[in-house]
PDB file of C-alpha atoms in Angstrom:
ATOM      1  CA  UNK A   1     -25.873 108.940  44.179  1.00  0.00           C
ATOM      2  CA  UNK A   2     -26.435 107.692  48.235  1.00  0.00           C
ATOM      3  CA  UNK A   3     -22.439 106.090  47.926  1.00  0.00           C
ATOM      4  CA  UNK A   4     -21.255 109.753  46.474  1.00  0.00           C
ATOM      5  CA  UNK A   5     -23.678 111.523  49.329  1.00  0.00           C
ATOM      6  CA  UNK A   6     -21.755 109.238  52.106  1.00  0.00           C
ATOM      7  CA  UNK A   7     -18.026 110.089  50.956  1.00  0.00           C
ATOM      8  CA  UNK A   8     -19.267 113.978  50.977  1.00  0.00           C
ATOM      9  CA  UNK A   9     -20.242 113.239  54.384  1.00  0.00           C
ATOM     10  CA  UNK A  10     -16.428 111.501  55.072  1.00  0.00           C
ATOM     11  CA  UNK A  11     -15.027 114.332  53.885  1.00  0.00           C
ATOM     12  CA  UNK A  12     -16.800 116.959  55.940  1.00  0.00           C
ATOM     13  CA  UNK A  13     -16.447 115.358  58.723  1.00  0.00           C
ATOM     14  CA  UNK A  14     -12.812 115.939  57.584  1.00  0.00           C
ATOM     15  CA  UNK A  15     -13.461 119.525  57.171  1.00  0.00           C
ATOM     16  CA  UNK A  16     -14.432 119.615  60.746  1.00  0.00           C
ATOM     17  CA  UNK A  17     -11.984 117.687  61.995  1.00  0.00           C
ATOM     18  CA  UNK A  18      -9.201 120.455  61.120  1.00  0.00           C
ATOM     19  CA  UNK A  19     -10.808 122.629  63.516  1.00  0.00           C
ATOM     20  CA  UNK A  20     -11.486 120.478  66.591  1.00  0.00           C
ATOM     21  CA  UNK A  21      -7.648 119.179  66.062  1.00  0.00           C
ATOM     22  CA  UNK A  22      -6.569 122.947  66.327  1.00  0.00           C
ATOM     23  CA  UNK A  23      -8.741 123.408  69.259  1.00  0.00           C
ATOM     24  CA  UNK A  24      -8.246 119.996  71.350  1.00  0.00           C
ATOM     25  CA  UNK A  25      -4.336 118.437  70.068  1.00  0.00           C
ATOM     26  CA  UNK A  26      -1.328 120.496  71.425  1.00  0.00           C
ATOM     27  CA  UNK A  27       1.332 119.341  69.020  1.00  0.00           C
ATOM     28  CA  UNK A  28       4.801 118.686  70.870  1.00  0.00           C
ATOM     29  CA  UNK A  29       7.236 119.863  68.433  1.00  0.00           C
ATOM     30  CA  UNK A  30       6.339 123.590  68.339  1.00  0.00           C
ATOM     31  CA  UNK A  31       7.696 126.400  70.229  1.00  0.00           C
ATOM     32  CA  UNK A  32       6.278 129.189  70.807  1.00  0.00           C
ATOM     33  CA  UNK A  33       6.678 131.424  67.409  1.00  0.00           C
ATOM     34  CA  UNK A  34       5.443 128.235  65.182  1.00  0.00           C
ATOM     35  CA  UNK A  35       2.245 127.602  63.706  1.00  0.00           C
ATOM     36  CA  UNK A  36       0.912 123.849  62.086  1.00  0.00           C
ATOM     37  CA  UNK A  37      -1.927 124.068  59.710  1.00  0.00           C
ATOM     38  CA  UNK A  38      -3.766 121.039  59.623  1.00  0.00           C
ATOM     39  CA  UNK A  39      -4.672 120.638  56.124  1.00  0.00           C
ATOM     40  CA  UNK A  40      -6.635 117.049  56.557  1.00  0.00           C
ATOM     41  CA  UNK A  41      -8.928 118.473  53.738  1.00  0.00           C
ATOM     42  CA  UNK A  42      -6.447 118.118  51.363  1.00  0.00           C
ATOM     43  CA  UNK A  43      -5.404 114.867  51.745  1.00  0.00           C
ATOM     44  CA  UNK A  44      -8.639 113.782  52.011  1.00  0.00           C
ATOM     45  CA  UNK A  45      -9.409 115.679  48.126  1.00  0.00           C
ATOM     46  CA  UNK A  46      -6.295 113.638  47.285  1.00  0.00           C
ATOM     47  CA  UNK A  47      -7.549 110.416  48.479  1.00  0.00           C
ATOM     48  CA  UNK A  48     -10.847 111.415  46.580  1.00  0.00           C
ATOM     49  CA  UNK A  49      -9.340 112.319  42.999  1.00  0.00           C
ATOM     50  CA  UNK A  50      -6.995 109.160  43.408  1.00  0.00           C
ATOM     51  CA  UNK A  51      -9.516 106.312  43.700  1.00  0.00           C
ATOM     52  CA  UNK A  52     -12.746 107.890  42.030  1.00  0.00           C
ATOM     53  CA  UNK A  53     -12.215 110.267  39.204  1.00  0.00           C
ATOM     54  CA  UNK A  54     -10.786 113.816  38.618  1.00  0.00           C
ATOM     55  CA  UNK A  55     -14.185 115.256  37.856  1.00  0.00           C
ATOM     56  CA  UNK A  56     -15.137 114.387  41.045  1.00  0.00           C
ATOM     57  CA  UNK A  57     -12.114 115.252  42.992  1.00  0.00           C
ATOM     58  CA  UNK A  58     -12.110 118.270  41.232  1.00  0.00           C
ATOM     59  CA  UNK A  59     -15.787 119.256  42.481  1.00  0.00           C
ATOM     60  CA  UNK A  60     -14.548 118.230  46.021  1.00  0.00           C
ATOM     61  CA  UNK A  61     -12.432 120.899  45.692  1.00  0.00           C
ATOM     62  CA  UNK A  62     -14.885 123.803  44.649  1.00  0.00           C
ATOM     63  CA  UNK A  63     -17.321 122.850  46.847  1.00  0.00           C
ATOM     64  CA  UNK A  64     -15.140 122.171  50.096  1.00  0.00           C
ATOM     65  CA  UNK A  65     -12.460 125.417  48.931  1.00  0.00           C
ATOM     66  CA  UNK A  66     -15.598 127.387  48.912  1.00  0.00           C
ATOM     67  CA  UNK A  67     -16.441 126.030  52.379  1.00  0.00           C
ATOM     68  CA  UNK A  68     -12.835 126.604  53.981  1.00  0.00           C
ATOM     69  CA  UNK A  69     -12.884 130.090  52.233  1.00  0.00           C
ATOM     70  CA  UNK A  70     -16.079 131.057  54.009  1.00  0.00           C
ATOM     71  CA  UNK A  71     -15.585 129.736  57.140  1.00  0.00           C
ATOM     72  CA  UNK A  72     -11.544 130.359  57.903  1.00  0.00           C
ATOM     73  CA  UNK A  73     -10.399 132.824  55.598  1.00  0.00           C
ATOM     74  CA  UNK A  74     -10.425 136.421  55.101  1.00  0.00           C
ATOM     75  CA  UNK A  75     -10.178 136.385  51.115  1.00  0.00           C
ATOM     76  CA  UNK A  76     -12.620 134.911  49.763  1.00  0.00           C
ATOM     77  CA  UNK A  77     -11.337 132.521  46.700  1.00  0.00           C
ATOM     78  CA  UNK A  78      -7.883 131.314  47.285  1.00  0.00           C
ATOM     79  CA  UNK A  79      -9.010 128.048  48.847  1.00  0.00           C
ATOM     80  CA  UNK A  80     -12.147 127.786  45.942  1.00  0.00           C
ATOM     81  CA  UNK A  81      -9.674 128.299  43.861  1.00  0.00           C
ATOM     82  CA  UNK A  82      -6.732 126.030  44.546  1.00  0.00           C
ATOM     83  CA  UNK A  83      -8.318 123.037  45.517  1.00  0.00           C
ATOM     84  CA  UNK A  84      -9.980 122.120  42.521  1.00  0.00           C
ATOM     85  CA  UNK A  85      -6.128 122.905  40.788  1.00  0.00           C
ATOM     86  CA  UNK A  86      -4.726 120.538  43.106  1.00  0.00           C
ATOM     87  CA  UNK A  87      -6.882 117.932  42.819  1.00  0.00           C
ATOM     88  CA  UNK A  88      -6.385 118.623  38.479  1.00  0.00           C
ATOM     89  CA  UNK A  89      -2.572 118.023  39.052  1.00  0.00           C
ATOM     90  CA  UNK A  90      -3.003 114.955  41.713  1.00  0.00           C
ATOM     91  CA  UNK A  91      -4.806 113.047  38.997  1.00  0.00           C
ATOM     92  CA  UNK A  92      -2.300 114.404  36.426  1.00  0.00           C
ATOM     93  CA  UNK A  93       0.920 113.197  38.595  1.00  0.00           C
ATOM     94  CA  UNK A  94      -0.544 110.005  39.243  1.00  0.00           C
ATOM     95  CA  UNK A  95      -0.837 108.845  35.407  1.00  0.00           C
ATOM     96  CA  UNK A  96       3.396 109.133  35.669  1.00  0.00           C
ATOM     97  CA  UNK A  97       3.155 106.982  38.811  1.00  0.00           C
ATOM     98  CA  UNK A  98       1.713 104.297  40.464  1.00  0.00           C
ATOM     99  CA  UNK A  99      -1.247 104.717  42.568  1.00  0.00           C
ATOM    100  CA  UNK A 100       0.012 103.494  46.138  1.00  0.00           C
ATOM    101  CA  UNK A 101      -0.346 104.960  49.374  1.00  0.00           C
ATOM    102  CA  UNK A 102       3.472 105.615  49.574  1.00  0.00           C
ATOM    103  CA  UNK A 103       3.148 108.341  46.532  1.00  0.00           C
ATOM    104  CA  UNK A 104      -0.180 110.048  47.820  1.00  0.00           C
ATOM    105  CA  UNK A 105       1.794 111.014  50.603  1.00  0.00           C
ATOM    106  CA  UNK A 106       4.242 111.925  48.693  1.00  0.00           C
ATOM    107  CA  UNK A 107       1.960 114.340  46.580  1.00  0.00           C
ATOM    108  CA  UNK A 108      -0.182 115.100  49.895  1.00  0.00           C
ATOM    109  CA  UNK A 109       2.851 116.428  51.345  1.00  0.00           C
ATOM    110  CA  UNK A 110       3.812 118.600  47.490  1.00  0.00           C
ATOM    111  CA  UNK A 111       0.441 120.014  47.289  1.00  0.00           C
ATOM    112  CA  UNK A 112       0.325 121.333  50.849  1.00  0.00           C
ATOM    113  CA  UNK A 113       3.332 122.912  50.139  1.00  0.00           C
ATOM    114  CA  UNK A 114       2.055 124.421  46.681  1.00  0.00           C
ATOM    115  CA  UNK A 115      -0.754 125.391  48.919  1.00  0.00           C
ATOM    116  CA  UNK A 116       1.092 126.901  51.556  1.00  0.00           C
ATOM    117  CA  UNK A 117       2.727 128.865  49.282  1.00  0.00           C
ATOM    118  CA  UNK A 118       0.381 129.885  47.488  1.00  0.00           C
ATOM    119  CA  UNK A 119      -1.661 131.154  49.949  1.00  0.00           C
ATOM    120  CA  UNK A 120       1.682 132.564  51.770  1.00  0.00           C
ATOM    121  CA  UNK A 121       2.091 134.757  48.245  1.00  0.00           C
ATOM    122  CA  UNK A 122      -1.617 135.594  47.782  1.00  0.00           C
ATOM    123  CA  UNK A 123      -1.936 137.192  51.815  1.00  0.00           C
ATOM    124  CA  UNK A 124       1.606 139.097  50.883  1.00  0.00           C
ATOM    125  CA  UNK A 125       0.146 140.756  48.075  1.00  0.00           C
ATOM    126  CA  UNK A 126      -2.809 141.862  49.400  1.00  0.00           C
ATOM    127  CA  UNK A 127      -1.532 142.822  53.088  1.00  0.00           C
ATOM    128  CA  UNK A 128      -2.821 140.398  55.760  1.00  0.00           C
ATOM    129  CA  UNK A 129       0.885 138.345  56.310  1.00  0.00           C
ATOM    130  CA  UNK A 130       4.055 140.755  56.408  1.00  0.00           C
ATOM    131  CA  UNK A 131       6.603 137.544  57.223  1.00  0.00           C
ATOM    132  CA  UNK A 132       9.638 137.328  54.858  1.00  0.00           C
ATOM    133  CA  UNK A 133       9.742 133.609  53.286  1.00  0.00           C
ATOM    134  CA  UNK A 134      12.218 132.150  55.942  1.00  0.00           C
ATOM    135  CA  UNK A 135      10.532 133.416  58.649  1.00  0.00           C
ATOM    136  CA  UNK A 136       7.466 131.643  57.161  1.00  0.00           C
ATOM    137  CA  UNK A 137       9.181 128.492  56.058  1.00  0.00           C
ATOM    138  CA  UNK A 138      10.796 127.617  59.426  1.00  0.00           C
ATOM    139  CA  UNK A 139       7.764 129.001  61.873  1.00  0.00           C
ATOM    140  CA  UNK A 140       4.777 127.829  59.360  1.00  0.00           C
ATOM    141  CA  UNK A 141       5.758 125.375  56.773  1.00  0.00           C
ATOM    142  CA  UNK A 142       8.164 122.851  58.088  1.00  0.00           C
ATOM    143  CA  UNK A 143       6.026 122.325  61.390  1.00  0.00           C
ATOM    144  CA  UNK A 144       2.753 121.786  58.921  1.00  0.00           C
ATOM    145  CA  UNK A 145       4.486 119.338  56.748  1.00  0.00           C
ATOM    146  CA  UNK A 146       5.403 117.468  59.705  1.00  0.00           C
ATOM    147  CA  UNK A 147       1.827 117.374  61.018  1.00  0.00           C
ATOM    148  CA  UNK A 148       0.644 116.778  57.531  1.00  0.00           C
ATOM    149  CA  UNK A 149       3.066 114.232  56.800  1.00  0.00           C
ATOM    150  CA  UNK A 150       2.083 111.987  60.063  1.00  0.00           C
ATOM    151  CA  UNK A 151      -1.720 112.706  59.639  1.00  0.00           C
ATOM    152  CA  UNK A 152      -1.718 111.736  56.028  1.00  0.00           C
ATOM    153  CA  UNK A 153      -0.286 108.202  56.570  1.00  0.00           C
ATOM    154  CA  UNK A 154      -2.602 107.795  58.483  1.00  0.00           C
ATOM    155  CA  UNK A 155      -5.956 108.667  56.777  1.00  0.00           C
ATOM    156  CA  UNK A 156      -4.619 107.665  53.149  1.00  0.00           C
ATOM    157  CA  UNK A 157      -5.013 103.798  53.730  1.00  0.00           C
ATOM    158  CA  UNK A 158      -8.198 104.175  55.941  1.00  0.00           C
ATOM    159  CA  UNK A 159     -10.124 106.871  52.839  1.00  0.00           C
ATOM    160  CA  UNK A 160      -8.722 104.356  50.457  1.00  0.00           C
ATOM    161  CA  UNK A 161     -10.409 101.506  51.655  1.00  0.00           C
ATOM    162  CA  UNK A 162     -13.623 103.378  52.208  1.00  0.00           C
ATOM    163  CA  UNK A 163     -13.820 104.765  49.004  1.00  0.00           C
ATOM    164  CA  UNK A 164     -13.354 101.340  47.462  1.00  0.00           C
ATOM    165  CA  UNK A 165     -15.989  99.718  50.061  1.00  0.00           C
ATOM    166  CA  UNK A 166     -18.440 102.354  48.691  1.00  0.00           C
ATOM    167  CA  UNK A 167     -18.015 101.035  44.934  1.00  0.00           C
ATOM    168  CA  UNK A 168     -17.624 104.710  43.279  1.00  0.00           C
ATOM    169  CA  UNK A 169     -17.212 103.907  39.494  1.00  0.00           C
ATOM    170  CA  UNK A 170     -13.821 105.213  38.421  1.00  0.00           C
ATOM    171  CA  UNK A 171     -14.187 107.041  34.999  1.00  0.00           C
ATOM    172  CA  UNK A 172     -10.795 107.465  33.291  1.00  0.00           C
ATOM    173  CA  UNK A 173     -10.979 111.278  32.565  1.00  0.00           C
TER     174      UNK A 173
END
């Protein structure tokens, strides 16, 4: 139980680091009309799902998705729903692929792309955004994927080592 608390604290630290990153780091490849969204939490949830159990990954998705909705968004439920679904789909995809860092980085980029399109669709439907799909892809999705690919390359292996050092039992779901 205490091991899972340490893991939840590490995920919470990742959650906090997203807002700190936005406030403190200027991304050099961005133009004035581009937006970058750090999704370090998605990378952490994917790593947790890959190296623990599907149920724990989904639980982390629900908890931190709700926290993300409460702190950052105007529409409650978007991330509360999408994070656990991404955890489920990650575990499902890992049944077909080898569980290694490269695959997790690719799955993270796929998950972030799905998340970005999903939130874009929801926000367009409720009138929060009026971007065209082309503007969304060029001004938000591409810069977001570039940043998060770089960060996931840096985060996946340390998260793996941390999770494995806690020796949390992995139950095949």
